[in-house]
Short mmCIF file of N, CA and C in Angstrom, two decimals:
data_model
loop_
_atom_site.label_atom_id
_atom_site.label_comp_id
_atom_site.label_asym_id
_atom_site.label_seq_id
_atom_site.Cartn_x
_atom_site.Cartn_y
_atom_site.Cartn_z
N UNK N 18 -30.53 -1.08 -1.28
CA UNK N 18 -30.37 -1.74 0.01
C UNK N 18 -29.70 -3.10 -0.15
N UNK N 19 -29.87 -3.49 -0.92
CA UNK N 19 -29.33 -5.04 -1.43
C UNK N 19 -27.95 -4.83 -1.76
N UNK N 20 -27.62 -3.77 -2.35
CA UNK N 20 -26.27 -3.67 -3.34
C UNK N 20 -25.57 -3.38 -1.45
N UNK N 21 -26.18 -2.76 -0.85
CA UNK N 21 -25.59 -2.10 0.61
C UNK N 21 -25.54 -3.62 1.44
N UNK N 22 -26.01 -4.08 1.70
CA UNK N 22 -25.90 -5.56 2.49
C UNK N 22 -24.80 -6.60 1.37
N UNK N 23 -24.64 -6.70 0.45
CA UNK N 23 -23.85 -7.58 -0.08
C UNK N 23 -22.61 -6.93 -0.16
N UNK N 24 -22.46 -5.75 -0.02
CA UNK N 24 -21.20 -4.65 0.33
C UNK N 24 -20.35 -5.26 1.49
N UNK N 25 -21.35 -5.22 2.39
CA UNK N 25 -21.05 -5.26 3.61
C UNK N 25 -20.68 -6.58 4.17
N UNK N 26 -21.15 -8.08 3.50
CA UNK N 26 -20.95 -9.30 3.75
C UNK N 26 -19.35 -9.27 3.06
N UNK N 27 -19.58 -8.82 2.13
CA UNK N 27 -18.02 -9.57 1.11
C UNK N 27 -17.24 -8.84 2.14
N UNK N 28 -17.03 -7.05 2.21
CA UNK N 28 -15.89 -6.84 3.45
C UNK N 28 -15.93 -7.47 4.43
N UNK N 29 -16.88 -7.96 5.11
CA UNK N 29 -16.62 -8.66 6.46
C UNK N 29 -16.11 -9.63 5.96
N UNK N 30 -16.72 -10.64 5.60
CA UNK N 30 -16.29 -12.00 5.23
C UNK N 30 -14.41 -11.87 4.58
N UNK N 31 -14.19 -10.51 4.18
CA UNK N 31 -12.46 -10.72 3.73
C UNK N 31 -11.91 -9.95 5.30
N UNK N 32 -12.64 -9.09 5.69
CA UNK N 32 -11.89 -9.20 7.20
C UNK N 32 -11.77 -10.00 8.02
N UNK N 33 -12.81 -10.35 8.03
CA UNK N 33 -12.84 -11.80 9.18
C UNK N 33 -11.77 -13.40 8.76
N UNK N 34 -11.54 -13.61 7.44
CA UNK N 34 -10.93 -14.12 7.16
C UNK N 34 -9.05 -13.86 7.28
N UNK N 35 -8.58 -12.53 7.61
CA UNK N 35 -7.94 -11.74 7.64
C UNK N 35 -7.63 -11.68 9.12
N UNK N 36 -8.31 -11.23 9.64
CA UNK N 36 -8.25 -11.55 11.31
C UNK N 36 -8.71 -13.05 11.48
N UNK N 37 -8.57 -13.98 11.20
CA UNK N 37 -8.52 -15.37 11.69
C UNK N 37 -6.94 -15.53 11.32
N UNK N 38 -6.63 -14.78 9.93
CA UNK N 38 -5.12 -15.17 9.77
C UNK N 38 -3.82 -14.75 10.65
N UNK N 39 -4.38 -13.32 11.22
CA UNK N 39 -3.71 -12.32 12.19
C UNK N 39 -4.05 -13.31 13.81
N UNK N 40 -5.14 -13.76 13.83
CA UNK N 40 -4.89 -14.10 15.12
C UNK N 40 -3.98 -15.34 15.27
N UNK N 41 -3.89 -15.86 13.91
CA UNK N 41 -3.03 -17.37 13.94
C UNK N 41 -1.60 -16.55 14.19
N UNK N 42 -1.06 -16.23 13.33
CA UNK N 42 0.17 -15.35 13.39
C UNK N 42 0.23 -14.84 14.64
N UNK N 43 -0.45 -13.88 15.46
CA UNK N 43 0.04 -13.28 16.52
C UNK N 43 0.25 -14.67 17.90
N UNK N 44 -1.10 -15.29 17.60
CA UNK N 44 -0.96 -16.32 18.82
C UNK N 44 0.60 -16.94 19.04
N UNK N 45 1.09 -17.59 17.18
CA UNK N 45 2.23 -18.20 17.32
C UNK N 45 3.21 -17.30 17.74
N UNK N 46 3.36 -16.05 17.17
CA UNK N 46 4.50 -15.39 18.00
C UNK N 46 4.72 -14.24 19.19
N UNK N 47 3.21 -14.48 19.73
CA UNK N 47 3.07 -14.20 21.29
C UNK N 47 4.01 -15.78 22.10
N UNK N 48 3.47 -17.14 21.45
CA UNK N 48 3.62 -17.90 22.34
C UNK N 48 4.95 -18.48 22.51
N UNK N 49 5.64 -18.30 20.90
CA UNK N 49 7.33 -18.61 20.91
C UNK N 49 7.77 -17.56 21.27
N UNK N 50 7.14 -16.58 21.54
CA UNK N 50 8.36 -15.28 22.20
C UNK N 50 8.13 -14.83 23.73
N UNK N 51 6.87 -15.92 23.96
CA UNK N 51 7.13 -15.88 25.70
C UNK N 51 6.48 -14.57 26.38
N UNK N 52 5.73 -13.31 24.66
CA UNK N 52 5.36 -12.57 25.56
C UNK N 52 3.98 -12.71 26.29
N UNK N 53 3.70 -11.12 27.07
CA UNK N 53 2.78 -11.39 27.71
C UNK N 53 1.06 -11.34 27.12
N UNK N 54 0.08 -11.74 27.73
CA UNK N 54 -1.38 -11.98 27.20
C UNK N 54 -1.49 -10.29 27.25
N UNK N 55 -1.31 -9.52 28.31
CA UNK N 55 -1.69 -7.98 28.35
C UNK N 55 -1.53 -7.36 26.89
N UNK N 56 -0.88 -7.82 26.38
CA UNK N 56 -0.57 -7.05 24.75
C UNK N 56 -1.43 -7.85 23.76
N UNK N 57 -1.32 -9.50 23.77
CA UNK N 57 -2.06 -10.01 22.85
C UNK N 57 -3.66 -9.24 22.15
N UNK N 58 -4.14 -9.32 23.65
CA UNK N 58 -5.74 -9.24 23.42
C UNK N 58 -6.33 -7.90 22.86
N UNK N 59 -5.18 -6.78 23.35
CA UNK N 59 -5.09 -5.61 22.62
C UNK N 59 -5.38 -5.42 21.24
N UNK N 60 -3.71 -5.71 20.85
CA UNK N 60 -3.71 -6.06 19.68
C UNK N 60 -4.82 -6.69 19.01
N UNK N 61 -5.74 -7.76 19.14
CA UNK N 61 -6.67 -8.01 18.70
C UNK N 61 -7.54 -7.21 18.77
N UNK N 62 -8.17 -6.42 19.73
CA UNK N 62 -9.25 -5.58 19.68
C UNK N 62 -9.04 -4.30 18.73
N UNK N 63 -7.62 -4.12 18.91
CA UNK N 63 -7.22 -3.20 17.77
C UNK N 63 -7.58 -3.05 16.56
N UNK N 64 -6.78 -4.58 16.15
CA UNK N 64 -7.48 -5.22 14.76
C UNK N 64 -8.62 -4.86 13.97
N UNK N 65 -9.20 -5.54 15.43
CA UNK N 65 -10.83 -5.70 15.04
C UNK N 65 -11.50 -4.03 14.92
N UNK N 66 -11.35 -3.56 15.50
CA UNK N 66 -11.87 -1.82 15.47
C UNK N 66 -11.31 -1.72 14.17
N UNK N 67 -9.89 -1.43 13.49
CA UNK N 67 -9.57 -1.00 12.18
C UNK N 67 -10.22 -1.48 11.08
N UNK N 68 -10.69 -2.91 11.27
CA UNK N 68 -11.39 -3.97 10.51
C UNK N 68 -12.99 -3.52 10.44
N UNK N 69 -13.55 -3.29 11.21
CA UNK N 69 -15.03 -2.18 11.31
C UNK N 69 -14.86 -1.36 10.83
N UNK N 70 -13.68 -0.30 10.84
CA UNK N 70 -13.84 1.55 10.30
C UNK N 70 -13.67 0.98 8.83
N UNK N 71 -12.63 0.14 8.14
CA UNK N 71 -12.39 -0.01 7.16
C UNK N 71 -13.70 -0.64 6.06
N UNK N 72 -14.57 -1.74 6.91
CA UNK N 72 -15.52 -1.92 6.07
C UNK N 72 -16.44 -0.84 5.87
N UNK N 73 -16.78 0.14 6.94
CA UNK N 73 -17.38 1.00 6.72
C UNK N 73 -17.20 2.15 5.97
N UNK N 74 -15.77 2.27 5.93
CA UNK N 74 -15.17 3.22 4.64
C UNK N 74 -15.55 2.71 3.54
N UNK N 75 -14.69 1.59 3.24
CA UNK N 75 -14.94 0.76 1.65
C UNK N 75 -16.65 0.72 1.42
N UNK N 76 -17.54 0.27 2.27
CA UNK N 76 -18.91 0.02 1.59
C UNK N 76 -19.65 1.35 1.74
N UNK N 77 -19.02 2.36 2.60
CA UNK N 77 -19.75 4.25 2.06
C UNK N 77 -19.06 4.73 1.13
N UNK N 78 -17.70 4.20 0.73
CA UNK N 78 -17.21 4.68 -0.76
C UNK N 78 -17.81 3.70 -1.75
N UNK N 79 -18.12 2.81 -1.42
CA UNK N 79 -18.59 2.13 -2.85
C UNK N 79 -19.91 2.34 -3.14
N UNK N 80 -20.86 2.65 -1.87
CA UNK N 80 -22.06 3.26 -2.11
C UNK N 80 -22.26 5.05 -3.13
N UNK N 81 -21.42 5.26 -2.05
CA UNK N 81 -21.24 6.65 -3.12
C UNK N 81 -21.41 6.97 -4.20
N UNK N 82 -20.74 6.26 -5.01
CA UNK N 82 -20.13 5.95 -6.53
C UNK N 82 -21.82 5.60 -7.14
N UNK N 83 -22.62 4.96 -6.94
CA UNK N 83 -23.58 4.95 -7.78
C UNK N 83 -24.84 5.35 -7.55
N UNK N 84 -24.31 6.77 -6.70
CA UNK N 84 -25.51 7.14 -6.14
C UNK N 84 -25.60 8.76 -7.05
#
């Protein structure tokens, strides 16, 4: 259970760091390219969903392995 919770902090903590970098990037070139918010926020929720399936892949494959 321990090895499963510290799984799960380090992926978040490199996604979340990851999507703070994506939202810097998209903000700046949503805002120099004038487009619209309807796509921004998308795109972020997007993100963020791929960023959930992915930790949950990586920490049920890494659980796997020493089970």
């Amino acid at each position: 259970m321990n090895k499963l919770f510290t799984l799960t902090c380090f992926y978040a903590g490199v996604w979340g760091i990851l999507g703070f970098l994506v939202t810097i990037i998209l903000g700046a070139l949503f805002c120099c390219a004038g487009w619209s918010q309807a796509f921004y926020i998308p795109l972020l929720v997007l993100f963020a969903l791929v960023g959930i399936a992915m930790i949950w892949r990586s920490v049920s494959k890494c659980c796997q392995q020493f089970h």
